Short mmCIF file of C-alpha atoms (C1' of nucleotides) in Angstrom, two decimals:
data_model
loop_
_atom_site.label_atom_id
_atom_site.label_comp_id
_atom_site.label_asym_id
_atom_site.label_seq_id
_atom_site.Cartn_x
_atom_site.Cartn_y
_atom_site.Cartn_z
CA UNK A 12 0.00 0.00 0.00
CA UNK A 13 0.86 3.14 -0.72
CA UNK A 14 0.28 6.71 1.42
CA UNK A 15 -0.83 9.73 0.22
CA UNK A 16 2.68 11.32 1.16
CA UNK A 17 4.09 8.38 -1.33
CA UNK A 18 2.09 9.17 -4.23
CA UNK A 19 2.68 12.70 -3.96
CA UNK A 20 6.36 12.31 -4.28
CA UNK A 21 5.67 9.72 -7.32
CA UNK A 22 3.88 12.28 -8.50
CA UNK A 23 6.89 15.02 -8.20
CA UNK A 24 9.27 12.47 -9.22
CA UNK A 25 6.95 11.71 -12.40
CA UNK A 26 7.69 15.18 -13.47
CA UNK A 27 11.53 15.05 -12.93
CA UNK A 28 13.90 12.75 -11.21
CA UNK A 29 15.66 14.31 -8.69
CA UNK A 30 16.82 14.40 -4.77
CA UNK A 31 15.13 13.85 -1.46
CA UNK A 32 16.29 17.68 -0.64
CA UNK A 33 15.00 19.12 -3.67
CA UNK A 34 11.68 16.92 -3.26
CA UNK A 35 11.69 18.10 0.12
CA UNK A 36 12.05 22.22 -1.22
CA UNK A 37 9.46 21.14 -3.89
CA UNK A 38 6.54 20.18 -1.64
CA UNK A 39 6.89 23.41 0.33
CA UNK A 40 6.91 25.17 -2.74
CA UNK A 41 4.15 24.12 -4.92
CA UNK A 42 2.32 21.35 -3.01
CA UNK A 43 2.54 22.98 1.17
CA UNK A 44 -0.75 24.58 0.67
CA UNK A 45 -2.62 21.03 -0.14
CA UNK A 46 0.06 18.64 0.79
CA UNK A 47 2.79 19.50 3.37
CA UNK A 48 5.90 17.19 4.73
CA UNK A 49 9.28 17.94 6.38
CA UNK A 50 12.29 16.07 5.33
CA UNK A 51 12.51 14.15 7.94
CA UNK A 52 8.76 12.29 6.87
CA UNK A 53 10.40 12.05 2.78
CA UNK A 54 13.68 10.32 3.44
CA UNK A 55 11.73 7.36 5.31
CA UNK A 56 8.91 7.48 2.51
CA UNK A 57 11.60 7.26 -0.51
CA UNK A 58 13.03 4.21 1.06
CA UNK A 59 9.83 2.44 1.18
CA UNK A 60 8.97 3.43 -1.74
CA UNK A 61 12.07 2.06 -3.27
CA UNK A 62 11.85 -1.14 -1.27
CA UNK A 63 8.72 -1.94 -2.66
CA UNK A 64 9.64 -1.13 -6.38
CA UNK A 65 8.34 2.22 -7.28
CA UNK A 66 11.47 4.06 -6.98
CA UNK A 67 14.90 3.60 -7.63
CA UNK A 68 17.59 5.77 -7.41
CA UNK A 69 21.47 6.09 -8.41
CA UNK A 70 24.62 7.67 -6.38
CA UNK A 71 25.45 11.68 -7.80
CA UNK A 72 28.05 12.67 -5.60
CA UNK A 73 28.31 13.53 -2.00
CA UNK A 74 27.74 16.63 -0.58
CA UNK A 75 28.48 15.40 2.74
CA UNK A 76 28.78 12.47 5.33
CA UNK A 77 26.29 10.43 3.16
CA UNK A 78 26.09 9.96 -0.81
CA UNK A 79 23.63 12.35 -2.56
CA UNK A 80 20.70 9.93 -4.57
CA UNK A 81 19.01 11.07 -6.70
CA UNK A 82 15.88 8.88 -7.29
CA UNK A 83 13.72 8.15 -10.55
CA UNK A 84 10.31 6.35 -10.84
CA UNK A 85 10.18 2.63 -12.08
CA UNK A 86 7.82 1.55 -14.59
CA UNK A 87 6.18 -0.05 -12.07
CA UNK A 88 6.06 3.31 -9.89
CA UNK A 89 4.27 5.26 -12.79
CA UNK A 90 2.19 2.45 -13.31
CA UNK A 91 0.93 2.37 -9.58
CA UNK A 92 0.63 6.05 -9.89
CA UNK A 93 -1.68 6.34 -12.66
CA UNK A 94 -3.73 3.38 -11.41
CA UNK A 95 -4.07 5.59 -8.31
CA UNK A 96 -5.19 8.46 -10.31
CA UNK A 97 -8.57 7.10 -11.39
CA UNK A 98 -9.52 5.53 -7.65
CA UNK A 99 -12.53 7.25 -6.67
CA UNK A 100 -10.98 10.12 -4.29
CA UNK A 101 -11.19 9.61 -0.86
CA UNK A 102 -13.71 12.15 1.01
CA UNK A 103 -11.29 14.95 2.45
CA UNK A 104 -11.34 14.88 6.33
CA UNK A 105 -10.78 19.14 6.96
CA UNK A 106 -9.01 19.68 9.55
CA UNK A 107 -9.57 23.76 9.71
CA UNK A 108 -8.22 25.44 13.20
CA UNK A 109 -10.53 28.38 12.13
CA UNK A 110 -13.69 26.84 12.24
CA UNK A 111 -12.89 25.08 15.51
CA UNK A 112 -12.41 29.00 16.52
CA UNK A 113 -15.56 30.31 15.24
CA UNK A 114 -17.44 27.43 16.75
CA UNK A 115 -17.35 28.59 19.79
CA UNK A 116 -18.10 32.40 19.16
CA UNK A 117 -20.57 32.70 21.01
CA UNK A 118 -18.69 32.97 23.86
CA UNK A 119 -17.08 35.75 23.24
CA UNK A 120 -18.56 39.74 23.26
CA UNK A 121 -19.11 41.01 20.07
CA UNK A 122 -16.06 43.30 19.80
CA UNK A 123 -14.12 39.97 20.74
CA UNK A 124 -15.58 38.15 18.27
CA UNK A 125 -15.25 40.89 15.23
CA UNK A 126 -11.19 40.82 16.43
CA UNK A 127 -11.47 37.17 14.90
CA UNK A 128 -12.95 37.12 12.69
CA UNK A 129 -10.93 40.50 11.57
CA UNK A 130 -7.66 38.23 12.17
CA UNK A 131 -8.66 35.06 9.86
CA UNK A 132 -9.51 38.45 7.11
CA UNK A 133 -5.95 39.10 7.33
CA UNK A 134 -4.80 35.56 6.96
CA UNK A 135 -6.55 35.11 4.16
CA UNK A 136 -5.61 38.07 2.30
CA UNK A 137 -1.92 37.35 2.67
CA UNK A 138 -2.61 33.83 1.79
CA UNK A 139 -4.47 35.21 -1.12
CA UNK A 140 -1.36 37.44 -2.59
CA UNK A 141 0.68 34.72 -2.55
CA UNK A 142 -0.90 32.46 -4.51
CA UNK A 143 -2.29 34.91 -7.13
CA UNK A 144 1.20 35.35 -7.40
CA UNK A 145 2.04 32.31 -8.05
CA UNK A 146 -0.57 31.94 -10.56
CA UNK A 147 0.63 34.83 -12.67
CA UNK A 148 4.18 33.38 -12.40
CA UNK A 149 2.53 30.20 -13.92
CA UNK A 150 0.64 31.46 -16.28
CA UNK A 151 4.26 33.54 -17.71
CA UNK A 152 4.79 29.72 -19.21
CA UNK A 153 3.15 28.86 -22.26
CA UNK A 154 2.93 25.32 -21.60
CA UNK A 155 0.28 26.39 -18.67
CA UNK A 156 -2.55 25.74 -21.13
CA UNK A 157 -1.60 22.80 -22.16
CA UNK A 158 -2.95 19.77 -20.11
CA UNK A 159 -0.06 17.36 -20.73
CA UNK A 160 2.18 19.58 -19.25
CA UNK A 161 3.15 19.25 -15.49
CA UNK A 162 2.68 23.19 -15.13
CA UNK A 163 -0.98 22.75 -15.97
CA UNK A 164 -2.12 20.66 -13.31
CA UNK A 165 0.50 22.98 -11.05
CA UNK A 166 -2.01 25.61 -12.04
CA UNK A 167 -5.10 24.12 -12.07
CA UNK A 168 -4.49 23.58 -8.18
CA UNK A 169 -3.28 27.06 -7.39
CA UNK A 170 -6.49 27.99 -9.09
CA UNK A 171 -8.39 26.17 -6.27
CA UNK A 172 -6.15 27.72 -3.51
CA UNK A 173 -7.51 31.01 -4.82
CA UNK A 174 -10.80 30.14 -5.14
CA UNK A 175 -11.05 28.76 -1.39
CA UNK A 176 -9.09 31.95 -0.51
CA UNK A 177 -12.14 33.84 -2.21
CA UNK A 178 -14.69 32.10 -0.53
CA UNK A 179 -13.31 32.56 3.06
CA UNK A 180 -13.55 36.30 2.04
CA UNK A 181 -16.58 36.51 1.31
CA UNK A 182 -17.77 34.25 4.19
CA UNK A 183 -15.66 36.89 6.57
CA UNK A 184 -17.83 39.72 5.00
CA UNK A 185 -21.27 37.29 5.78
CA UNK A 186 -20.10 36.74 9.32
CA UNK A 187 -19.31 40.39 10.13
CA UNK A 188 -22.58 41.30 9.08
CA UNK A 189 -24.42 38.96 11.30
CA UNK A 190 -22.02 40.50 14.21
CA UNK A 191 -22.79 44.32 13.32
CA UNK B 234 -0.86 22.94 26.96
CA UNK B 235 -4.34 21.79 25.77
CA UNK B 236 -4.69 20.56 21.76
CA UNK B 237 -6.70 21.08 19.15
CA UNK B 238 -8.88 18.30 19.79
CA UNK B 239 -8.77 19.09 23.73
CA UNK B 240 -10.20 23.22 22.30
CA UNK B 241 -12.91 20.85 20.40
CA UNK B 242 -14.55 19.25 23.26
CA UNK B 243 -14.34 22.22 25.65
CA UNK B 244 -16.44 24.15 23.03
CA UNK B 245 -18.80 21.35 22.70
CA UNK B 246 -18.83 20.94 26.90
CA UNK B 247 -19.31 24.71 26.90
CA UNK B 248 -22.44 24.44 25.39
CA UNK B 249 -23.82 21.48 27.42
CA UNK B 250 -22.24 18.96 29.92
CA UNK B 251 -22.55 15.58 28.55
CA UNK B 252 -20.38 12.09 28.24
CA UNK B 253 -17.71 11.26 26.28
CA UNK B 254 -20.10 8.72 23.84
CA UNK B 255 -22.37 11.89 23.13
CA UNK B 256 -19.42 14.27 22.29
CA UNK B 257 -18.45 11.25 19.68
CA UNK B 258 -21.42 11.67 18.30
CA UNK B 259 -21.72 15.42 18.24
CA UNK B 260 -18.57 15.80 16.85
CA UNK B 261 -19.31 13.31 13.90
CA UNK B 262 -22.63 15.24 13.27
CA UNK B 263 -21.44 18.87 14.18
CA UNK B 264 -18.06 19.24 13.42
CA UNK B 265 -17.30 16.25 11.37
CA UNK B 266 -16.42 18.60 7.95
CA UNK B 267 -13.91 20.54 9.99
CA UNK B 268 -12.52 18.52 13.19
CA UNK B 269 -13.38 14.76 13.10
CA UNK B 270 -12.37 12.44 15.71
CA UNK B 271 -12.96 8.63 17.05
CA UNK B 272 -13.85 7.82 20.10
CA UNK B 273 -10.34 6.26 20.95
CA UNK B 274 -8.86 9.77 21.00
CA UNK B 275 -11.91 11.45 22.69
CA UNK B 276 -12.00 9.37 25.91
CA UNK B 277 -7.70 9.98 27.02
CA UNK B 278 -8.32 13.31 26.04
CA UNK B 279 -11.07 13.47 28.39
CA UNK B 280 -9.65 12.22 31.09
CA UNK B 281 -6.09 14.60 30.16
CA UNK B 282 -8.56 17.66 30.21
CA UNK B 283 -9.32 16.57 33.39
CA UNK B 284 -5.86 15.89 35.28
CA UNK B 285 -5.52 19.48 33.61
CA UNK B 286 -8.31 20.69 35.44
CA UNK B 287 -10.07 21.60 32.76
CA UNK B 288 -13.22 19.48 32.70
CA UNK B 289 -14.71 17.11 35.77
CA UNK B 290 -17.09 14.58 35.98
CA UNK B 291 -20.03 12.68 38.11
CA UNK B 292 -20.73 8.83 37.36
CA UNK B 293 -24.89 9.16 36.00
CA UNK B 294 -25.37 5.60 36.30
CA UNK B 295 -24.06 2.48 34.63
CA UNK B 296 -25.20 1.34 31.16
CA UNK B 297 -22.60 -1.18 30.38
CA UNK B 298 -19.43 -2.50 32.37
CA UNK B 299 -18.34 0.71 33.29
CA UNK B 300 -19.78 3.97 34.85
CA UNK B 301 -21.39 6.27 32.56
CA UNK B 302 -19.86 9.41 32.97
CA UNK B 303 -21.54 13.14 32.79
CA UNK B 304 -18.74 15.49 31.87
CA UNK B 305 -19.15 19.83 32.48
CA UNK B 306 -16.33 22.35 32.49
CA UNK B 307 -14.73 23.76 35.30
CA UNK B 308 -14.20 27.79 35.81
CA UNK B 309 -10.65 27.51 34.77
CA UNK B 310 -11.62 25.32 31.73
CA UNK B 311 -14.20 27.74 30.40
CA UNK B 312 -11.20 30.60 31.11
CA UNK B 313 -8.75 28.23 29.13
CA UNK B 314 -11.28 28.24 26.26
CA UNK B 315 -11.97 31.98 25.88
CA UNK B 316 -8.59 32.66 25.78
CA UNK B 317 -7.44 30.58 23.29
CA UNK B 318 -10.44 31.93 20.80
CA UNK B 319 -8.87 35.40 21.23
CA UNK B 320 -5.08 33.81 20.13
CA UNK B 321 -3.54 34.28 16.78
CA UNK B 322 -5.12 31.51 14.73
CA UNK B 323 -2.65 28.80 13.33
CA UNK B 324 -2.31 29.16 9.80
CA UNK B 325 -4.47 26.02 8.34
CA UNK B 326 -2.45 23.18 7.16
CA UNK B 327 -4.17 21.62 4.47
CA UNK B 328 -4.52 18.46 3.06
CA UNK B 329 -6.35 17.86 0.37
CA UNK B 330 -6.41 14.35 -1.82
CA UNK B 331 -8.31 15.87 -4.45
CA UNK B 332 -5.72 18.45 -5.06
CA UNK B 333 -2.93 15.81 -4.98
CA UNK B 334 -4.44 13.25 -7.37
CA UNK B 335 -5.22 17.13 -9.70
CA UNK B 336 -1.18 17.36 -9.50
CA UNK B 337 -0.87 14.66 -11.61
CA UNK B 338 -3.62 14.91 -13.83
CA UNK B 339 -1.08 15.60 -16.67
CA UNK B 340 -0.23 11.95 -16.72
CA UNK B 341 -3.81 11.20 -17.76
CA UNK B 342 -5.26 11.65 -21.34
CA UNK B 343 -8.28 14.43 -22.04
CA UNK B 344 -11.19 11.25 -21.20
CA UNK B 345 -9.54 10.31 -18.50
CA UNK B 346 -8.66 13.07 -16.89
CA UNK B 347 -12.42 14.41 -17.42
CA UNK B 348 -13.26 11.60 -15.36
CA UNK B 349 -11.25 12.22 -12.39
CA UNK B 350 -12.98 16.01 -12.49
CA UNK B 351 -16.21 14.77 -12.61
CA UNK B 352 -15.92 11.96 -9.76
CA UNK B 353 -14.43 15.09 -8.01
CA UNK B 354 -17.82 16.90 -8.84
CA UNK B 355 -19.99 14.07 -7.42
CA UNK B 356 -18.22 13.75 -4.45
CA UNK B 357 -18.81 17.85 -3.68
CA UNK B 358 -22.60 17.75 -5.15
CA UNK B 359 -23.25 15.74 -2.31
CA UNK B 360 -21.66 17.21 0.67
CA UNK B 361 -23.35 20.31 -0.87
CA UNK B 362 -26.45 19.21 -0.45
CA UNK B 363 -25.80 17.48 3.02
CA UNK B 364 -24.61 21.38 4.13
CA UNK B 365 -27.84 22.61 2.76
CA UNK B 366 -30.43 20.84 4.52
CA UNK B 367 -27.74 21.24 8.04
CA UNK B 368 -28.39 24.64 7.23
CA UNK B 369 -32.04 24.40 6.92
CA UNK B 370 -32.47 22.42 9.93
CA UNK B 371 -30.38 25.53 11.59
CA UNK B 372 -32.26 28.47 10.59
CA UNK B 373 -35.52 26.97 11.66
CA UNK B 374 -34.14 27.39 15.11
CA UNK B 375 -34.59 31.17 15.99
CA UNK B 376 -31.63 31.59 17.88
CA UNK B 377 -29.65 31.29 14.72
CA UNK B 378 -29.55 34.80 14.09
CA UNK B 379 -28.33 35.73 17.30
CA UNK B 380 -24.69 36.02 18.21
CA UNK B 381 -24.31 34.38 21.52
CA UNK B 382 -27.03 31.53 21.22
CA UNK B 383 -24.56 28.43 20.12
CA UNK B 384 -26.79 27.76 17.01
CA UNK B 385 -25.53 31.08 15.48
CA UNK B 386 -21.42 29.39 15.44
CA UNK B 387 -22.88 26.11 14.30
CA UNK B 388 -24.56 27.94 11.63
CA UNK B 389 -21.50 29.90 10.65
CA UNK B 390 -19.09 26.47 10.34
CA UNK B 391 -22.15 25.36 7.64
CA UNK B 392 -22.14 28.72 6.13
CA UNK B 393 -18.32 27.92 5.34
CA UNK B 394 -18.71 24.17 4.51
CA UNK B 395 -21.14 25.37 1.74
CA UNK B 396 -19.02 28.21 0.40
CA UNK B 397 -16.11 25.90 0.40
CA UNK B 398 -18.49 22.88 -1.79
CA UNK B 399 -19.56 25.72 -4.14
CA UNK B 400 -16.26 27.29 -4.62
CA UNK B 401 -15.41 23.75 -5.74
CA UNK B 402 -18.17 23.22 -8.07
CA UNK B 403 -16.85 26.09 -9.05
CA UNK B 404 -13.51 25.45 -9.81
CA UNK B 405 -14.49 21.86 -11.57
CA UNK B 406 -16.58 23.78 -14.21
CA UNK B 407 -13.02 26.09 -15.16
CA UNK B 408 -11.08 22.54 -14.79
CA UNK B 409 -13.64 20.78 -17.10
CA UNK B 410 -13.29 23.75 -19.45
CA UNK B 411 -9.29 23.84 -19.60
CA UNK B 412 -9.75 20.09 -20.68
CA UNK B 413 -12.89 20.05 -23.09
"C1'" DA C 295 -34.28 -13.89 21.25
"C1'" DA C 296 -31.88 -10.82 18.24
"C1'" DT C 297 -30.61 -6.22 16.84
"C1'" DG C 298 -29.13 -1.65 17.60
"C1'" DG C 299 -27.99 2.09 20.44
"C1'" DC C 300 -25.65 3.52 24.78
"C1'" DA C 301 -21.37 3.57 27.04
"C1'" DT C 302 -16.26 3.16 28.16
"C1'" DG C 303 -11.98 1.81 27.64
"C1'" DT C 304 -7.01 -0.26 25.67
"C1'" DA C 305 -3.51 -1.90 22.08
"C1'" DA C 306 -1.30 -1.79 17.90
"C1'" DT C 307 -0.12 0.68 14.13
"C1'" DG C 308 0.35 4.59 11.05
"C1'" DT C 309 1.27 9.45 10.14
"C1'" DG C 310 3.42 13.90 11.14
"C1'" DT C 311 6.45 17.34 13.87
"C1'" DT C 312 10.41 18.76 16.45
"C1'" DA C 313 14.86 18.09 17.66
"C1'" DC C 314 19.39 16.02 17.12
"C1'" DA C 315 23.44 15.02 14.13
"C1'" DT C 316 26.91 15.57 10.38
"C1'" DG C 317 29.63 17.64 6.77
"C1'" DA C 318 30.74 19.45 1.87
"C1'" DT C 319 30.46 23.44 -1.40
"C1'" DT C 320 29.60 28.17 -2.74
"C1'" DC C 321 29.29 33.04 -2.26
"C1'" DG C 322 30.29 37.26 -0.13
"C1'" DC D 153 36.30 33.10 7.41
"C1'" DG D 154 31.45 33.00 8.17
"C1'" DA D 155 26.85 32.20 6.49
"C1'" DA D 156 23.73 30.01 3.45
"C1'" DT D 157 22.60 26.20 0.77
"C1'" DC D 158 23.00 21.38 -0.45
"C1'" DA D 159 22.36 16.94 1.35
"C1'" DT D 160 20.90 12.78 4.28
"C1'" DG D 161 19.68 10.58 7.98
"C1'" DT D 162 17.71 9.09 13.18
"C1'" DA D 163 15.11 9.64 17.70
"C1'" DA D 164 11.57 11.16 20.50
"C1'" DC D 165 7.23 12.61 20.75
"C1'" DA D 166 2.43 13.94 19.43
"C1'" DC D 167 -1.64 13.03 16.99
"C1'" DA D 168 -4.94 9.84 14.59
"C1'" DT D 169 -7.00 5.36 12.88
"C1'" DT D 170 -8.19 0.60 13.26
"C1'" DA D 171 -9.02 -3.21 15.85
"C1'" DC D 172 -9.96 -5.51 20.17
"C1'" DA D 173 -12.91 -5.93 24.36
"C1'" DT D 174 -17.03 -5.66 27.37
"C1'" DG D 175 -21.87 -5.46 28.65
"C1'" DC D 176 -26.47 -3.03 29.74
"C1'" DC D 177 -31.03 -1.55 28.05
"C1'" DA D 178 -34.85 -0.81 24.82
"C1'" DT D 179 -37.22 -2.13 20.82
"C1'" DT D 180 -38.89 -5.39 17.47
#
DNA sequence: AATGGCATGTAATGTGTTACATGATTCG
DNA sequence: CGAATCATGTAACACATTACATGCCATT
């Protein structure tokens, strides 16, 4: 069996073969906003994944006390990965430290409550910038339209980090109202 | 320091004292699309709220080979609570399995890839319209409109659940588009 | 008499974070 | 020469899921 952490780095590693560090700078670059994992969760993950077939990888140098690997996909890995593609998706289980907050607003006076919601406003906003700046960088390739390309589907999820973004806006703007 | 999960049930306790079976199934009904939890977590974390000080019980009876216990909040639990809900809120650490199978939707030709969108679109038609009749059943209550009855922050969470399900309707119309 | 809901717990395993540990190369 | 980046790993701990375990009470 495979975890979602392992298909996500047969996913990265489907684009390009390449390192545990630079699969490790990869994830918090394009994937930490739907997928996040520290280094010390990937080195584990690329051995199993290697031990059961899906990845191998082959000695580039040594930047230190330990040989630098870089590691490919197998057939077998791209197989498993596409395979894993068409599964019907598993129901997300959120896990959203905000809505734990505003479920117990009531509690609070309604200055104290405006001050939060006023505070997940400003997360969002920031969060917001950042990936509508990603998006434009995206969009700068040309291959971003095309839906063979790796960039595209890069995209396409960025697109959804704004779109939640949007939404938890607009619901901001709907819950200060009911506050006024 | 009390968790995430331990914030959870002192909301729910703040509301109404009840056991740790009932808070299982309040959380699965109330805050199952944004905090979900088994029962195996719930009853240690119980009983570390309560070495904490946090929450104490009184044994209700006996239905089963154990006592039944009736859980409430103490002062200092209810202070614990409202202070948190004034903190910072933790920037939301997402994971989404949609998004990561979407990452590699460039592996998959146009049909294919169509299909993954629109099992993606079933999946978000449904909890849709489970948030819309939650909803329902929420504003028939009169208290929802007002700010300090806990209806109103019940009512808020499902105000975001459906915001986030349409955003994502949303965004699987543009997908569907970019791959037509 | 069987089924389902009420009720509480533990054990084993899996997943994720923080902290510890090491050392080469490159740029300023 | 110092700092940042490249690079790989382990250990301890926290959080979460699945499976095991028990038994009363009410309804059908």
């Amino acid at each position: 069996m495979i975890s979602a952490l392992g298909h996500a780095l047969l996913g990265l590693l489907a684009r390009e073969p390449t390192t545990g560090y630079r699969l490790t700078r990869l994830m918090d670059r394009d994937l930490a906003y739907f997928w996040a994992a520290k280094h010390s969760q990937i080195y584990p993950e690329l051995a199993r994944l290697e031990r059961d077939g899906h990845v191998r990888h082959t000695v580039v140098g040594g930047a230190g006390p330990r040989p630098t690997k870089r590691y490919e996909l197998t057939a077998d890995g791209r197989r498993a990965l596409v395979e894993w593609l068409a599964t019907e998706p598993e129901p997300t289980v959120e896990r959203d430290p905000t809505l734990l907050r505003v479920s117990s607003l009531w509690l609070l006076e309604r200055e104290a409550a405006r001050a939060v919601v006023g505070r997940v406003r400003r997360l969002s906003t920031e969060r917001l910038a950042l990936y509508e700046r990603f998006a434009a960088e995206f969009d700068s390739e040309p291959a971003a339209s095309d839906p063979t390309a790796p960039v595209f589907a890069t995209r396409a999820t960025v697109e959804m980090g704004i779109r939640s973004q949007r939404a938890r806006l607009d619901w901001c703007d709907w819950l200060d109202q009911r506050l006024a």
